Amino acid sequence: MENPTDKDIILVRAGGARNLAEMLDDITTQAIYAWREVPKGRMYELMRKRPEWFDPAGNLLPVDE
């Protein structure tokens, strides 16, 4: 994937929008598909729930291909 967005990386790590919706609080798969970018509040929620996806500074780590 060339120049993936944070949304692209998160969807790959989660295994898709449906899995991501199950992981996050009070959101539907359709709402995730509608995101142009991941909302800040959801990024903070992911930092709490999946800290291994982030570096110590809070930046999303790239996906190893």
CSV table of C-alpha atoms in Angstrom, one decimal:
chain,number,residue,atom,x,y,z
A,1,MET,CA,0.0,0.0,0.0
A,2,GLU,CA,1.6,3.3,-1.1
A,3,ASN,CA,1.2,6.2,1.3
A,4,PRO,CA,-1.4,4.6,3.6
A,5,THR,CA,-3.6,6.9,5.8
A,6,ASP,CA,-4.1,6.3,9.5
A,7,LYS,CA,-7.5,4.9,8.6
A,8,ASP,CA,-5.9,2.4,6.1
A,9,ILE,CA,-3.4,1.3,8.7
A,10,ILE,CA,-6.0,0.9,11.5
A,11,LEU,CA,-8.3,-1.1,9.2
A,12,VAL,CA,-5.5,-3.5,8.3
A,13,ARG,CA,-4.5,-3.9,11.9
A,14,ALA,CA,-8.1,-4.5,13.0
A,15,GLY,CA,-8.8,-6.9,10.2
A,16,GLY,CA,-11.5,-4.7,8.7
A,17,ALA,CA,-14.2,-2.2,9.5
A,18,ARG,CA,-16.5,-4.7,11.2
A,19,ASN,CA,-13.8,-5.9,13.6
A,20,LEU,CA,-12.8,-2.3,14.3
A,21,ALA,CA,-16.5,-1.4,15.1
A,22,GLU,CA,-16.6,-4.3,17.5
A,23,MET,CA,-13.4,-3.1,19.2
A,24,LEU,CA,-14.6,0.5,19.6
A,25,ASP,CA,-17.4,1.8,21.8
A,26,ASP,CA,-20.8,2.7,20.3
A,27,ILE,CA,-20.0,2.8,16.6
A,28,THR,CA,-21.2,1.0,13.5
A,29,THR,CA,-19.3,-0.4,10.6
A,30,GLN,CA,-21.1,2.1,8.3
A,31,ALA,CA,-19.9,5.0,10.5
A,32,ILE,CA,-16.3,3.8,10.1
A,33,TYR,CA,-16.6,3.6,6.3
A,34,ALA,CA,-17.8,7.2,6.3
A,35,TRP,CA,-14.7,8.5,8.0
A,36,ARG,CA,-12.4,10.6,5.8
A,37,GLU,CA,-9.8,10.4,8.6
A,38,VAL,CA,-9.9,8.8,12.1
A,39,PRO,CA,-11.4,11.2,14.6
A,40,LYS,CA,-9.1,12.2,17.4
A,41,GLY,CA,-11.3,10.8,20.1
A,42,ARG,CA,-11.2,7.4,18.3
A,43,MET,CA,-7.4,7.6,18.1
A,44,TYR,CA,-7.2,8.1,21.8
A,45,GLU,CA,-9.6,5.2,22.4
A,46,LEU,CA,-7.4,3.0,20.2
A,47,MET,CA,-4.3,4.2,22.1
A,48,ARG,CA,-5.9,2.8,25.3
A,49,LYS,CA,-7.2,-0.4,23.8
A,50,ARG,CA,-4.4,-1.3,21.4
A,51,PRO,CA,-1.2,0.5,22.7
A,52,GLU,CA,1.0,-1.9,20.7
A,53,TRP,CA,-0.2,-0.1,17.6
A,54,PHE,CA,1.5,3.1,18.7
A,55,ASP,CA,5.0,4.3,19.4
A,56,PRO,CA,5.8,6.0,22.8
A,57,ALA,CA,5.0,9.4,21.3
A,58,GLY,CA,1.5,8.3,20.3
A,59,ASN,CA,2.2,8.0,16.6
A,60,LEU,CA,0.5,5.1,14.8
A,61,LEU,CA,3.1,2.4,13.8
A,62,PRO,CA,3.2,1.3,10.1
A,63,VAL,CA,2.0,-2.1,9.2
A,64,ASP,CA,4.7,-4.6,8.3
A,65,GLU,CA,4.0,-6.0,4.8
